[in-house]
XYZ file of C-alpha atoms in Angstrom:
731
model
C -23.630 45.491 50.689
C -25.058 45.952 54.947
C -28.465 45.993 56.341
C -29.802 48.856 57.842
C -32.659 49.063 60.152
C -35.034 51.800 60.688
C -37.759 51.651 63.123
C -41.614 51.669 61.850
C -44.937 52.978 62.905
C -47.566 50.894 61.684
C -51.074 51.189 62.099
C -51.229 48.275 65.021
C -48.320 48.399 66.366
C -47.692 44.911 65.680
C -44.244 45.058 64.298
C -42.028 47.509 65.487
C -38.986 47.301 62.606
C -37.967 45.865 59.229
C -34.773 45.301 57.624
C -33.901 47.367 54.659
C -30.945 45.864 52.426
C -28.602 48.034 50.330
C -28.207 46.103 46.759
C -26.160 46.494 44.221
C -26.802 49.552 41.606
C -27.232 47.155 38.765
C -29.953 45.544 39.956
C -32.394 48.497 42.062
C -34.643 50.581 39.871
C -33.596 54.264 38.820
C -33.390 56.904 41.164
C -34.949 59.383 39.215
C -37.841 57.796 36.947
C -39.094 61.317 36.253
C -35.726 61.954 33.791
C -36.284 58.684 32.160
C -40.054 59.587 31.527
C -39.003 62.988 30.141
C -36.464 61.336 28.038
C -38.892 58.538 26.808
C -41.511 61.298 25.960
C -38.590 62.959 24.064
C -37.325 59.975 21.906
C -41.349 59.053 21.224
C -41.947 62.673 19.699
C -38.421 62.093 17.642
C -39.472 59.032 16.555
C -42.650 59.821 15.367
C -41.437 63.187 13.468
C -39.018 61.534 11.896
C -41.449 58.635 10.934
C -43.796 61.012 9.447
C -41.199 63.057 7.600
C -39.844 59.361 5.884
C -43.290 58.315 5.130
C -44.075 61.645 3.254
C -40.493 61.364 1.127
C -41.160 57.813 0.500
C -44.949 58.651 -0.829
C -43.261 60.988 -2.770
C -40.484 59.260 -4.417
C -43.370 56.344 -5.202
C -45.544 58.690 -6.690
C -42.702 59.925 -9.037
C -41.802 56.595 -9.684
C -44.882 55.490 -11.180
C -45.271 58.699 -13.097
C -41.958 57.995 -14.749
C -42.470 54.397 -15.286
C -39.850 53.768 -12.836
C -41.038 50.241 -12.276
C -37.909 48.852 -10.325
C -37.987 51.725 -7.870
C -41.717 51.658 -7.331
C -41.096 48.160 -6.711
C -37.882 48.756 -4.439
C -40.455 51.242 -2.787
C -43.043 48.269 -1.970
C -40.558 46.753 -0.321
C -38.869 48.974 1.642
C -42.031 50.960 3.048
C -43.328 47.955 4.740
C -40.426 47.125 6.644
C -39.752 50.433 7.566
C -42.886 50.466 8.994
C -42.761 47.756 11.224
C -39.114 48.768 11.983
C -40.810 51.843 13.212
C -43.504 49.993 14.981
C -40.977 48.189 16.655
C -38.871 50.884 17.941
C -42.200 52.464 19.044
C -43.327 49.520 21.326
C -40.311 49.524 22.720
C -40.461 53.093 23.783
C -43.727 53.019 25.174
C -42.934 50.052 27.392
C -40.254 51.975 28.822
C -42.950 54.805 29.595
C -44.790 52.265 31.138
C -42.092 50.958 33.091
C -41.055 54.152 34.509
C -44.634 55.093 35.526
C -44.861 52.091 37.301
C -41.718 52.662 38.813
C -42.651 56.103 39.957
C -45.926 54.739 41.338
C -45.054 51.275 42.946
C -45.466 51.056 46.376
C -43.607 47.471 48.012
C -45.505 46.011 50.601
C -43.798 46.822 54.260
C -41.905 44.916 56.542
C -45.302 44.670 58.270
C -47.587 43.897 55.453
C -45.235 40.778 54.962
C -44.960 39.632 58.700
C -48.579 39.720 58.911
C -48.716 36.478 56.732
C -47.729 34.603 59.681
C -50.123 35.615 61.817
C -52.541 32.780 61.142
C -53.271 30.708 57.598
C -51.428 31.901 54.984
C -52.316 30.745 51.361
C -50.566 27.279 50.821
C -48.192 27.927 48.214
C -46.569 24.509 45.895
C -43.321 25.367 44.155
C -43.279 22.930 41.491
C -39.514 22.470 39.373
C -39.784 20.636 36.360
C -36.426 18.656 35.630
C -34.683 16.595 32.742
C -31.599 15.201 32.904
C -30.092 18.330 34.674
C -26.975 19.247 36.587
C -27.717 18.235 40.306
C -25.889 21.046 41.386
C -27.757 23.354 39.279
C -30.852 22.062 40.668
C -29.793 21.837 43.855
C -29.141 25.725 44.204
C -32.631 26.298 43.353
C -34.184 24.142 45.446
C -32.466 25.835 48.179
C -33.962 29.323 47.105
C -37.438 27.729 47.134
C -37.054 25.998 50.254
C -35.526 28.819 51.886
C -38.420 31.294 51.151
C -39.369 33.724 54.085
C -43.169 32.407 53.098
C -45.170 30.004 55.754
C -47.277 27.170 54.425
C -44.701 26.106 51.238
C -44.261 22.704 49.515
C -41.276 22.360 46.911
C -41.888 19.164 44.358
C -38.897 18.507 42.155
C -40.830 17.073 39.154
C -38.087 14.629 37.763
C -38.999 13.529 34.305
C -36.030 11.211 33.514
C -36.979 7.937 32.304
C -37.554 5.864 35.328
C -36.278 2.720 34.140
C -32.474 4.277 32.772
C -30.707 2.188 29.869
C -27.463 3.512 30.677
C -24.928 3.673 33.981
C -24.985 7.278 33.161
C -28.806 7.774 33.401
C -29.065 5.929 35.995
C -26.590 8.002 38.017
C -28.586 11.084 36.645
C -31.726 9.987 38.464
C -30.245 8.497 41.229
C -28.690 11.734 41.961
C -31.979 13.931 41.094
C -33.986 11.488 43.421
C -31.295 11.994 46.561
C -31.599 15.970 45.872
C -34.785 16.337 48.237
C -33.327 13.974 50.807
C -30.292 15.660 50.981
C -31.974 19.135 51.249
C -33.967 18.125 53.890
C -31.019 16.569 55.811
C -29.681 20.109 55.589
C -32.146 22.098 56.859
C -33.127 19.422 59.830
C -31.056 21.073 62.631
C -32.565 24.296 62.460
C -36.089 23.032 61.564
C -35.996 21.191 64.669
C -34.465 24.051 66.707
C -36.836 27.317 65.414
C -40.065 24.999 65.844
C -38.869 23.548 69.545
C -38.450 27.384 70.162
C -41.522 28.316 68.778
C -43.447 25.716 71.229
C -41.619 26.938 74.486
C -42.565 30.287 74.037
C -46.423 29.298 73.409
C -46.232 27.440 76.466
C -44.743 30.534 78.337
C -47.688 32.772 76.589
C -50.274 29.925 77.990
C -49.057 30.227 81.390
C -49.149 33.757 81.454
C -45.201 33.908 82.066
C -44.238 36.276 79.271
C -41.961 39.058 80.240
C -41.431 40.816 76.530
C -37.597 42.321 77.154
C -36.184 39.054 78.041
C -38.090 37.124 75.098
C -37.198 40.261 72.899
C -33.481 39.171 73.963
C -33.826 34.994 73.874
C -35.493 35.893 70.256
C -32.603 37.889 69.496
C -30.038 35.215 69.943
C -32.245 32.762 68.064
C -32.026 35.032 65.359
C -28.439 35.575 65.934
C -27.875 31.507 65.372
C -29.759 31.224 62.570
C -27.630 34.234 60.989
C -24.394 32.233 61.693
C -25.867 28.933 60.484
C -26.553 30.587 57.434
C -23.179 32.142 57.438
C -21.367 28.539 57.801
C -23.373 27.733 54.702
C -22.311 30.248 52.247
C -18.815 29.712 53.651
C -18.562 26.152 53.112
C -20.721 26.843 49.633
C -18.347 25.380 46.437
C -18.076 28.824 44.435
C -17.045 27.536 40.921
C -18.282 30.204 39.375
C -20.499 33.835 38.879
C -23.800 31.684 39.335
C -22.761 29.842 42.309
C -21.177 33.090 44.016
C -24.265 35.275 42.714
C -26.595 32.412 44.821
C -24.764 32.823 47.561
C -25.300 36.306 47.977
C -29.216 36.414 46.856
C -30.184 33.517 49.156
C -27.558 32.652 51.934
C -26.057 36.259 52.482
C -29.561 38.154 51.668
C -31.325 36.288 54.814
C -28.198 36.108 57.013
C -28.017 39.981 56.855
C -31.895 40.260 57.712
C -31.207 38.042 60.701
C -28.504 40.220 62.182
C -31.146 43.295 61.264
C -33.750 41.864 63.226
C -31.524 40.535 66.026
C -30.148 44.358 66.336
C -34.042 45.663 66.003
C -35.346 43.278 68.981
C -32.072 44.736 71.188
C -32.809 47.796 70.776
C -37.181 46.820 71.663
C -35.206 44.622 74.619
C -33.541 48.457 75.758
C -36.777 50.396 75.874
C -36.536 52.127 72.762
C -39.917 50.769 71.535
C -42.667 48.882 72.869
C -42.590 44.990 72.248
C -45.616 43.247 72.140
C -46.562 39.553 72.318
C -48.332 39.249 68.807
C -45.062 40.897 67.337
C -42.559 38.193 68.984
C -45.152 35.541 68.238
C -44.707 36.582 64.930
C -40.644 36.659 64.979
C -41.059 32.869 66.488
C -43.181 31.547 63.760
C -41.019 33.365 60.969
C -38.080 31.709 62.112
C -39.781 28.159 62.505
C -41.366 28.556 59.308
C -38.130 29.386 56.955
C -36.564 25.945 57.300
C -40.373 24.174 57.352
C -40.412 23.435 53.865
C -41.829 20.102 52.844
C -39.446 18.781 49.681
C -40.100 15.723 47.960
C -39.733 14.376 44.327
C -42.504 12.991 41.989
C -42.086 10.939 39.012
C -45.016 11.047 37.119
C -43.400 8.646 34.193
C -43.485 5.797 36.636
C -47.364 5.555 36.171
C -49.067 4.351 32.670
C -52.346 6.477 33.199
C -50.520 9.561 33.631
C -49.349 12.361 31.017
C -45.964 10.703 29.329
C -45.961 13.631 26.889
C -42.192 14.917 26.757
C -42.388 18.571 27.197
C -42.473 20.672 30.587
C -45.751 21.840 30.034
C -47.138 18.223 30.631
C -44.640 17.220 33.305
C -46.744 20.097 34.878
C -49.581 19.433 34.263
C -49.623 15.662 35.596
C -48.972 17.001 39.209
C -51.327 20.398 38.971
C -53.910 17.794 38.191
C -53.475 15.621 41.450
C -53.588 18.298 43.959
C -55.931 17.816 46.882
C -56.296 14.314 46.073
C -55.652 10.708 47.673
C -54.319 7.967 45.527
C -53.541 4.427 45.600
C -51.061 2.677 43.055
C -53.124 -0.448 41.020
C -51.673 -3.054 38.769
C -53.869 -2.806 35.415
C -52.872 -5.312 32.760
C -49.255 -5.515 33.972
C -49.269 -1.651 34.466
C -48.713 0.651 37.057
C -52.011 3.144 37.207
C -52.543 5.796 40.040
C -56.336 6.279 40.513
C -58.098 7.724 43.474
C -57.881 6.094 46.856
C -61.997 4.602 48.080
C -63.589 5.641 51.090
C -61.162 4.660 54.294
C -58.140 3.454 52.320
C -54.560 4.645 52.955
C -53.091 6.538 49.879
C -50.255 5.545 48.519
C -49.533 9.223 47.300
C -51.196 12.049 49.088
C -51.052 15.409 47.232
C -52.049 18.485 49.649
C -53.983 21.006 47.782
C -52.470 24.728 47.071
C -53.766 28.088 46.681
C -51.092 29.272 44.500
C -48.054 27.287 42.540
C -45.000 28.368 41.894
C -43.570 27.111 38.667
C -39.765 27.474 38.385
C -37.447 26.553 35.905
C -34.628 24.422 37.176
C -31.842 26.882 36.488
C -33.486 29.775 38.463
C -33.267 31.482 41.656
C -35.803 33.115 43.389
C -35.104 35.730 46.262
C -36.041 35.128 49.967
C -39.165 37.266 49.229
C -40.636 36.345 46.388
C -43.346 34.165 47.174
C -44.242 36.490 50.256
C -44.693 39.428 48.081
C -46.450 38.120 45.087
C -48.649 36.402 47.252
C -49.300 39.177 49.610
C -50.375 41.409 46.394
C -52.197 38.606 44.548
C -54.397 38.868 48.490
C -55.138 42.454 48.031
C -58.982 43.560 47.439
C -59.444 44.025 44.008
C -56.942 41.398 42.658
C -59.004 38.684 42.633
C -59.245 38.100 39.048
C -55.271 38.179 38.591
C -54.282 34.778 37.240
C -50.739 34.903 37.378
C -48.456 37.207 39.095
C -44.513 37.122 38.589
C -41.325 39.355 38.244
C -39.867 38.567 34.641
C -36.636 37.024 35.397
C -32.795 38.905 34.583
C -29.732 37.257 34.272
C -27.126 36.252 36.656
C -24.544 39.418 37.193
C -20.916 38.897 36.723
C -21.144 36.241 33.604
C -17.497 35.858 32.716
C -17.678 35.172 29.130
C -18.759 38.257 26.222
C -21.367 36.080 24.806
C -22.968 35.034 28.141
C -23.153 39.051 28.981
C -24.526 40.071 26.167
C -27.380 37.538 25.623
C -27.686 38.135 29.458
C -28.067 42.253 28.619
C -30.608 41.226 26.102
C -32.606 39.326 28.873
C -32.561 41.996 31.007
C -33.893 44.690 28.197
C -36.473 42.067 27.908
C -37.241 42.203 31.706
C -37.946 45.915 31.578
C -39.825 45.179 28.244
C -42.587 43.162 30.007
C -42.680 45.552 32.611
C -43.965 48.057 30.510
C -46.465 45.537 29.001
C -48.404 45.150 32.229
C -49.157 48.961 32.171
C -50.612 48.458 28.797
C -52.248 45.346 30.305
C -50.700 43.222 27.868
C -49.009 41.090 30.297
C -47.272 37.578 29.218
C -46.651 35.024 31.152
C -43.027 34.171 32.057
C -42.554 30.414 32.535
C -38.727 30.777 34.150
C -40.658 31.474 36.967
C -44.323 32.887 37.960
C -46.911 32.292 40.532
C -50.317 30.866 39.497
C -53.417 31.252 41.156
C -54.979 27.545 40.996
C -58.568 28.623 40.360
C -57.575 30.297 37.223
C -55.954 27.080 35.639
C -58.776 25.413 36.715
C -60.883 27.880 34.733
C -59.204 27.068 31.897
C -58.123 23.356 32.136
C -59.446 20.685 29.401
C -59.567 17.145 29.370
C -58.148 15.686 26.355
C -56.913 11.650 25.463
C -53.907 10.853 25.334
C -52.647 6.676 24.782
C -56.713 6.178 25.687
C -56.290 7.760 29.119
C -57.970 11.107 29.876
C -55.250 13.933 30.827
C -55.818 17.317 31.876
C -54.046 20.155 30.399
C -54.606 23.426 32.411
C -51.604 24.605 30.543
C -51.588 24.568 26.958
C -48.474 22.408 25.216
C -49.453 22.685 21.502
C -46.342 24.746 21.412
C -43.085 24.966 22.734
C -43.896 28.426 24.289
C -46.803 27.157 26.199
C -46.965 29.746 28.921
C -47.217 32.546 25.980
C -50.142 30.402 24.686
C -51.966 30.026 27.999
C -51.759 34.087 28.542
C -53.930 34.326 25.645
C -56.387 31.391 27.145
C -56.478 33.601 30.407
C -57.393 36.599 29.074
C -59.629 35.384 26.945
C -61.627 34.339 30.177
C -61.464 37.258 31.481
C -58.256 37.075 34.037
C -55.245 39.358 34.119
C -51.830 38.679 34.499
C -49.041 41.030 36.446
C -45.254 41.729 36.591
C -44.102 42.739 40.138
C -41.810 45.921 39.999
C -39.403 44.320 42.116
C -36.444 42.589 40.759
C -36.835 39.244 42.439
C -36.317 36.529 40.080
C -32.940 35.330 38.018
C -32.081 32.871 35.473
C -29.193 31.474 33.543
C -28.066 32.589 29.926
C -26.351 29.989 27.986
C -22.945 30.149 28.126
C -22.006 29.264 24.626
C -23.560 29.530 20.889
C -24.608 25.830 20.486
C -26.603 26.103 23.926
C -28.173 29.504 22.980
C -29.330 28.262 19.178
C -31.419 25.787 21.477
C -32.940 28.137 23.688
C -33.716 30.843 21.242
C -34.866 28.698 18.407
C -37.622 27.212 20.989
C -38.436 31.051 21.744
C -39.032 32.037 17.948
C -40.845 29.154 17.419
C -44.805 29.197 18.024
C -46.000 32.601 18.126
C -47.014 32.391 14.580
C -49.268 29.532 15.317
C -50.508 31.274 18.714
C -51.444 34.722 16.747
C -54.701 33.456 15.088
C -55.983 32.772 18.694
C -54.615 36.195 19.897
C -56.801 37.898 16.849
C -59.754 36.255 17.893
C -59.238 37.692 21.288
C -58.495 40.976 19.641
C -62.081 40.990 17.514
C -63.988 39.993 20.457
C -63.251 44.244 20.935
C -62.132 43.578 24.909
C -58.916 44.258 24.681
C -57.603 48.340 24.309
C -55.210 49.591 21.538
C -52.532 49.852 23.620
C -52.651 46.018 24.747
C -53.251 44.904 21.109
C -50.395 46.880 20.105
C -48.108 45.188 22.691
C -49.557 41.506 22.075
C -49.577 41.607 18.385
C -45.894 42.669 18.208
C -44.652 40.293 21.113
C -45.954 37.559 18.584
C -45.162 38.671 15.198
C -41.564 40.558 15.500
C -39.586 37.816 15.306
C -40.667 36.869 12.231
C -41.108 40.048 10.707
C -37.948 41.720 11.652
C -35.885 38.693 10.662
C -37.598 38.461 7.273
C -37.555 41.658 6.952
C -33.793 42.605 7.867
C -32.779 39.631 5.204
C -35.153 41.698 2.359
C -33.901 44.824 2.825
C -29.828 43.379 2.711
C -30.814 40.965 -0.339
C -33.270 43.356 -2.359
C -31.047 45.640 -4.821
C -32.048 49.086 -3.251
C -30.760 51.487 -6.146
C -29.461 55.341 -4.041
C -32.635 56.624 -5.641
C -35.069 55.034 -3.361
C -32.939 55.494 -0.309
C -33.322 57.835 2.301
C -31.473 58.847 5.043
C -34.775 59.450 7.159
C -35.459 56.003 7.643
C -32.305 55.138 9.754
C -33.170 58.553 11.378
C -36.643 57.223 13.114
C -34.116 54.228 14.711
C -32.100 57.052 16.368
C -34.394 57.392 19.285
C -34.518 53.985 19.764
C -31.180 53.104 19.731
C -30.656 55.929 22.342
C -32.821 54.596 24.715
C -31.603 51.309 24.471
C -28.095 52.274 25.292
C -29.609 54.138 28.398
C -30.735 51.114 29.410
C -27.773 48.747 29.047
C -26.044 51.726 31.058
C -28.639 51.917 33.828
C -28.658 47.794 33.886
C -24.686 48.575 34.910
C -23.280 46.944 31.293
C -20.981 48.920 28.887
C -21.603 51.114 26.650
C -19.916 49.256 23.830
C -22.367 46.516 24.724
C -25.108 47.997 22.315
C -22.618 46.924 19.264
C -22.058 44.007 20.524
C -26.053 43.305 20.943
C -26.809 44.493 17.303
C -24.111 42.019 16.528
C -25.666 39.276 18.469
C -29.039 40.058 16.758
C -27.192 39.719 13.287
C -25.669 36.165 14.352
C -29.460 34.981 15.598
C -30.959 35.679 12.290
C -30.766 31.869 11.013
C -31.681 30.943 13.994
C -34.820 32.734 14.523
C -35.489 31.950 11.191
C -35.409 28.344 11.700
C -37.855 28.576 14.426
C -40.088 30.500 12.444
C -39.922 27.794 9.941
C -41.145 25.529 12.854
C -43.915 27.638 13.474
C -45.211 27.660 10.047
C -44.305 23.360 9.619
C -46.406 22.885 12.566
C -48.911 25.386 11.477
C -49.554 23.357 8.266
C -48.774 19.330 9.774
C -50.928 20.490 13.174
C -48.141 18.250 14.509
C -46.300 18.962 17.660
C -42.826 20.306 17.412
C -40.937 18.341 19.897
C -39.622 20.377 23.163
C -35.546 20.975 22.931
C -34.381 21.662 26.535
C -31.742 24.169 26.757
C -28.896 22.210 28.645
C -27.713 23.318 31.816
C -24.323 21.211 32.253
C -20.774 22.265 32.963
C -18.560 22.804 29.768
C -19.348 23.575 26.153
C -22.198 22.335 24.068
C -21.619 21.842 20.786
C -23.036 23.798 18.029
C -25.113 22.324 14.929
C -23.025 22.069 11.984
C -26.089 23.197 10.046
C -26.122 26.387 11.866
C -22.617 26.871 11.593
C -22.820 26.802 7.884
C -25.577 29.288 7.755
C -23.927 31.908 9.571
C -20.735 31.224 7.359
C -23.205 31.304 4.373
C -25.082 34.732 5.128
C -21.599 36.302 6.208
C -20.521 35.394 2.292
C -23.778 36.453 0.917
C -23.478 39.860 2.600
C -19.868 40.154 1.249
C -20.658 39.373 -2.123
C -23.910 41.553 -1.796
C -21.722 44.262 -1.168
C -19.223 43.613 -4.166
C -22.143 43.688 -6.363
C -23.931 46.638 -5.030
C -20.708 48.380 -5.632
C -19.684 47.396 -8.956
C -23.773 48.492 -10.026
C -22.682 52.055 -8.658
C -25.392 51.038 -5.051
C -22.787 52.565 -2.624
C -25.542 53.438 -0.106
C -26.502 49.477 0.025
C -23.475 48.591 -0.396
C -21.900 50.457 2.608
C -25.041 49.030 4.832
C -24.225 45.342 3.446
C -20.739 45.779 4.366
C -21.321 47.122 7.569
C -23.680 44.355 8.438
C -21.074 41.971 7.002
C -18.600 43.585 9.654
C -20.990 42.866 12.583
C -21.643 39.151 11.744
C -17.953 38.582 11.021
C -17.083 39.948 14.658
C -20.287 37.994 16.102
C -18.739 34.878 14.416
C -15.303 35.221 16.435
C -16.641 36.433 19.641
C -19.481 34.641 20.223
C -18.631 31.465 18.281
C -15.183 31.281 18.290
C -13.231 30.786 14.933
C -11.416 27.621 15.877
C -14.849 26.200 17.752
C -16.902 26.557 14.718
C -14.314 25.452 12.344
C -14.277 21.719 14.701
C -18.024 22.117 14.905
C -18.376 22.393 11.090
C -15.703 19.503 10.692
C -16.972 17.297 13.146
C -20.697 17.500 10.851
C -19.085 16.572 7.877
C -17.490 13.525 9.186
C -20.221 11.894 10.872
C -23.969 12.542 11.497
C -23.890 14.933 14.868
C -24.200 13.714 18.352
C -27.124 14.702 20.745
C -25.565 17.402 23.099
C -24.528 16.072 26.405
C -28.132 16.510 28.903
C -25.896 15.472 31.870
C -21.883 15.534 32.745
C -19.807 13.112 33.431
C -19.167 13.294 36.642
C -22.141 14.984 38.611
C -21.286 15.987 41.851
C -23.677 17.115 44.701
C -22.543 20.310 46.675
C -20.989 19.481 49.638
C -23.189 22.389 51.958
C -26.764 20.421 50.259
C -25.320 16.886 50.953
C -26.162 15.222 54.511
C -22.381 14.861 55.452
C -21.072 17.460 57.701
C -23.471 18.086 60.070
C -21.500 20.373 62.078
C -22.330 22.995 59.588
C -26.228 22.747 60.225
């Protein structure tokens, strides 16, 4: 991958160049969106034609069954028809979002380098990046913080929201808390020397400008040299960074190498300007100095809400974020109230113990996610454009880290990347959902949906609802009900880790499946207001209801004893365009053709997991009590799978094999073949994704003793040397 530099003729002549990077083919949009649009339209036409034919045939068979008093066949068709209809609905939604995605890609014009550089001209909107953390692997969090700190954006603050108990009971927890608190300090130390160097060079430039002593060509040579010094620093960081796996290698490529290439490209452009190839202006040079100084000027700190009794202590990510959001723009002091520490507003003239600067925008960033260096700049620039004042959330739905070594992580990552395409298509229909792993939030919109509630006798502000464990999804409905919009930026600028083993994947996907049915009534009230289009209603409803409907429907189809007399080849034909386009998208994203079958096997494996999440939704709707927030473990090593889920997978496998045998005995050959094929896929999934030996060990361990909680912190937490203050020569 190499950087190219091309001259740019801007409207004001202030920026004479821009850096252009080549990125891996799997990370860039398809080069021929019109071809994809044509294929999608063809797929939709085929789907609707097959659906119409299947509906007619099933209707005729139902009428014949009623006329012949074949009640068993009529009952089977009553079960089959709505299931088939919802599956066709889901396939149509996928193809429509694909259509919307490629229409957006064809029309997308990313902001020019000139537009992004103008953010350094004056008072750019203040951005605070919040990273909620709870007993995380310090190495993982360190990479996330550094990707946030090296955002190519002025006026940025990074806050690590440490949610560990402030008074740990064990040595392991004390060590984890100590390491979390040390991360911002170590990162500040790492950035100290380049921050001083670039800040001093900016000050000297301004002195020369005030004195009228600027010589543009000499300044260009000097600024180019400074860019090369920064590039050398980034290269040293990349060389010294310990690469233990594909996520480490991708961090180096996405953040350090990408910034290094940009610095070298800008240096070459400045040297070309110094040689007289294009004019250099004082404003363009000032931007260059300001941009370099801003790159290392991030404020980085920690905040621990549980240190104060009057802040929310609800054990979930939403309230960790809410506790800090409520403090933006406030000056606070610590008070002793009845032996408890409280954080209250400072009085007039009183020196604050905690001063929280205000922010125009907030970026929420999961502790295992990475941002490309231009994430903040591109999204803020878009949000600040005229006509976007009522956009509450802008984001780039995250992609999976490429290059996963394990088959489960790769296939689960493939489903994540397909979901990114779907979410991008949602935006075409004004049906965007907030994806909480990374998002730029307008503070004014958060205040518009905020409510004050009581917790343990203290008033707490809720900007982000924590009623369910998918807090971003419910907050989406709150925002659109108040007239706000949400937007998915088409570029690929955010990435997040995929669980590498079945134990951690269960925790993540069960949480994702929990909450949709609880939020559905709120969505239906919004749709009943008449403010949503048909396309928006279609997309939003499917997003909330599909996990429950598809998994229950699949179990019903495999369990209900359908006779060959009611089955038709037209129903499976309706799914052919869906799977053909899904396969094409996997290939466009850099995956293998065989991964389509592996994705199907993974989805079968996740049926019990998804149904457990749906059951939790129903439990919450019935009891009206919150479900505990289960965090996905972000640790090295394998996460033990719950014996209950291992047993459920084996029971499902036995059930389908036995069902196929009973079908054969009863003469239902088609249904038997379908059940046996799915049993084969599930058997493959158990072996490839769970592991026969590992599953047996997890199951036996559960039978011998109550299951132990999965470890949330490594036994040995080791900070990456490149992020610690030791070894100052690397600066």
